[in-house]
Amino acid sequence: MQPVSVWQWSLWGLLLCLLCSSCLGSPSPSTAPEKRAESQGLRFRLAGFPRKPFEGRVEIERAGEWGTICDDDFTLQAAHVLCRELGFTEATGWTHSAKYGPGTGRIWLDNLSCSGTEKSVTECASRGWGNSDCTHDEDAGVICKDQRLPGFSDFNVIEVEHNLQVEEVRLRAAVGRGRRPLPVTEGLVEVRLPDGWSQVCDKGWSAHNSHVVCGMLGFPSEKRVNTAFYRKLRKRAAKASARRPKPLGRPITKLKFKPKPQVGRGPVKRLLAQRQQHSFGLHGVACVGTEAHLSLCSLEFYRANDTARCPGGAPAVVSCVPGPLYAASSGQKKQQQPKPQGEARVRLKGGSHPGEGRVEVLKAGTWGTVCDRKWDLLAASVVCRELGFGSAREALSGARMGQGMGAIHLSEVRCSGQEPSLWKCPHKNITAEDCSHSQDAGVRCNLPYTGVDTKIRLSGGRSRHEGRVEVQIGGPGPLRWGLICGDDWGTLEAMVACRQLGLGYANHGLQETWYWDSGNVTEVVMSGVRCTGTELSLDQCAHHSTHIACKRTGTHFTAGVICSETASDLLLHSALVQETAYIEDRPLHMLYCAAEENCLARSARSANWPYGHRRLLRFSSQIHNLGRADFRPKAGRHSWVWHECHGHYHSMDIFTHYDILTPNGTKVAEGHKASFCLEDTECQEDVSKRYECANFGEQGITVGCWDLYRHDIDCQWIDITDVKPGNYILQVVINPNFEVAESDFTNNAMKCNCKYDGHRIWVHNCHIGDALSEEANRKFERYPGQTSNQII
């Protein structure tokens, strides 16, 4: 036998390796995530409800024991890592305070800190496995993007609930002709199960069940259904079905069946068609009426092999009562909502969509917030229904809708869910030492579907949040898309457009859109749009429709918007104005700079300069930003105006209006202040200053900071030299021209009562109020062809 050379052994070895690799199925390179050594021994799952398959409370199994993660220091970066562990591409959000319900067992991780690029959660910093000072009321959750990693194998992902769940609910109208107005308030209940939409058997159906369904659909309450009408309709449909001839090629239109006039052929035909395709998927629904979601009720699902479903029964029918905001659009009369007894009231502030915001309550004439301790869906649902919305979709804690200012009135609110008002729920009064505004409670309510988002769109923008505004109008003829004239288009109109689009607030309302391509839409179909800023759609604003009047023609001069999910919110500290108000007689020779900036009354122009003096009402003003975005001047630094006399830049022409009014609203003196040195004077403890006007720095007010204008600086006054003694109103309005978008313009005005005897002045009862409305109504100009809330 001849010896085998080393070279020959090498060839045989290479061939053997290739054959073994082929036989064993050696994997080719792919993007599928590998089971990392660091993650071995760990399993992950999403738990809690109500939720969708890609969201939930994060639970980890370690050493054979399941546990949760504390929300302390939890961030979106940590959510990215966990979503990848769960097999999703990335995270779109995260939740805290056990939104999906508290877990059980160990709390495995606390103070989890990730950069977002880690391959495993074990690479993130934390207090160590099992070392935590949290409770399960602080369990963290994630909301992942509904997109799986390519080739991901669920070797370490376990779903907790294997039972069916109700994901969505809808009402399908059973009667009525033509296009029914939205929102739909009455119809057959249908639930979306994993295999599609199904009907619900009405056996054992109760008013409590209807209450829960209406709450999910955005309605505060339900009303009794005329079951006799539906029963009669079903009987007639059954008779029509029995009288139908066998298929002999003869068209069904030749049937001589004539329904009674009071019902009409349309409803019978519709119900007849539905009877033939009943698809029951759910029965045995038993709610107590306080549930925020149907999945929280006791449910029985039909099995796949059930042959007889809902014998002797029919589809459940529900009728809901819309809240005041939606009653007009549904064609119903506005229902009288129960008002809380006494002066107690509730409102929402800081939300970017209707039905969401920071919860504020009125007590002893003062608005205050609610501490988030023990805040849950039951209490949040009471607030939502009290305000005319449905049940709560989310109970928010940790000042997710911005921090309030002033008093915190309530803490540890414990509602059963049946109370007509939040004030009827057991609660604790609170002092400033017990809770801070970083714990302000908020809500997101279920809203009715109105379809207004389908009648507006943006085109030409760089993202879905910006572009030229296009609206859909009808008749005569088919529906068509058109543009809006840019004349007089401003922040308030843009706010309504962004709200209708579901994109939050408006950063800018643009009158010229020459840099955005208009595409095939070139017709201007709406002009003269004037909104108050609270409308749900542009159709509700005053506008021209058939008589279009546009000063500048062409697609380059049409309306555009840039929308944002967050906005600033300025609020004047009214108590400081009251505490610091006084009169000063200031010599004219010290007022040259003030006169140059037009900070004196008109009569000062004819004064004997530099002799004499002017009488000034002086006070300090402290302007807080309580919103969720920094307040920034609309104009860029390139267009700021330098004032040599005072040595500063003006970033806004008018930042504040100061007025002295008679009790009937007549203006007798006025002042204004440009926004020089718009900066962070002071901030809350956990907030750092970002804006400083010195050395041509950036100007603005950071969220959680305030800008202080002291009483002893120029233009921080009203020239009252010509005012006669008497009783007056001091009015201060911030951002009066709406140059910068805010989440709430109603709190930009402050009023005080003033008594002036010619020598001294008393300022008292300073409060934030809608002081702008009277002035706005007087200045509102109606011109030919313009109507209020009508299309002409």
PDB file of N, CA and C in Angstrom, residues 5 82 162 310 428 487 511 540 664 713 729 762 770:
ATOM      1  N   SER A   5       0.130  10.990   0.957  1.00  0.00           N
ATOM      2  CA  SER A   5       0.849  12.244   1.214  1.00  0.00           C
ATOM      3  C   SER A   5      -0.011  13.201   2.036  1.00  0.00           C
ATOM      4  N   LEU A  82     -35.824  44.817  24.734  1.00  0.00           N
ATOM      5  CA  LEU A  82     -36.780  43.787  25.128  1.00  0.00           C
ATOM      6  C   LEU A  82     -37.652  43.344  23.959  1.00  0.00           C
ATOM      7  N   HIS A 162     -53.860  31.818  26.384  1.00  0.00           N
ATOM      8  CA  HIS A 162     -54.130  31.000  25.208  1.00  0.00           C
ATOM      9  C   HIS A 162     -55.603  31.079  24.825  1.00  0.00           C
ATOM     10  N   CYS A 310     -76.660  30.037  19.094  1.00  0.00           N
ATOM     11  CA  CYS A 310     -77.698  30.990  19.498  1.00  0.00           C
ATOM     12  C   CYS A 310     -79.084  30.505  19.097  1.00  0.00           C
ATOM     13  N   LYS A 428     -58.796  61.302  49.185  1.00  0.00           N
ATOM     14  CA  LYS A 428     -58.151  61.996  50.286  1.00  0.00           C
ATOM     15  C   LYS A 428     -57.796  63.402  49.849  1.00  0.00           C
ATOM     16  N   ASP A 487     -55.075  82.926   2.377  1.00  0.00           N
ATOM     17  CA  ASP A 487     -55.376  84.220   2.991  1.00  0.00           C
ATOM     18  C   ASP A 487     -55.905  84.022   4.405  1.00  0.00           C
ATOM     19  N   GLN A 511     -49.218  80.154   4.995  1.00  0.00           N
ATOM     20  CA  GLN A 511     -50.046  80.766   3.968  1.00  0.00           C
ATOM     21  C   GLN A 511     -49.457  80.606   2.573  1.00  0.00           C
ATOM     22  N   GLN A 540     -66.575  72.780  10.562  1.00  0.00           N
ATOM     23  CA  GLN A 540     -67.250  73.467  11.652  1.00  0.00           C
ATOM     24  C   GLN A 540     -66.785  74.914  11.810  1.00  0.00           C
ATOM     25  N   ASN A 664     -67.365  97.365  31.682  1.00  0.00           N
ATOM     26  CA  ASN A 664     -68.100  96.891  30.505  1.00  0.00           C
ATOM     27  C   ASN A 664     -67.184  96.511  29.346  1.00  0.00           C
ATOM     28  N   ILE A 713     -38.128  96.810  35.277  1.00  0.00           N
ATOM     29  CA  ILE A 713     -37.498  96.906  33.963  1.00  0.00           C
ATOM     30  C   ILE A 713     -38.411  97.692  33.035  1.00  0.00           C
ATOM     31  N   ILE A 729     -60.582  96.982  35.278  1.00  0.00           N
ATOM     32  CA  ILE A 729     -60.091  95.607  35.153  1.00  0.00           C
ATOM     33  C   ILE A 729     -58.703  95.651  34.524  1.00  0.00           C
ATOM     34  N   TRP A 762     -55.416  99.723  44.001  1.00  0.00           N
ATOM     35  CA  TRP A 762     -55.564  98.422  44.649  1.00  0.00           C
ATOM     36  C   TRP A 762     -55.865  97.376  43.574  1.00  0.00           C
ATOM     37  N   ASP A 770     -60.854  83.409  30.610  1.00  0.00           N
ATOM     38  CA  ASP A 770     -60.966  83.612  29.166  1.00  0.00           C
ATOM     39  C   ASP A 770     -61.191  85.093  28.880  1.00  0.00           C
TER      40      ASP A 770
END
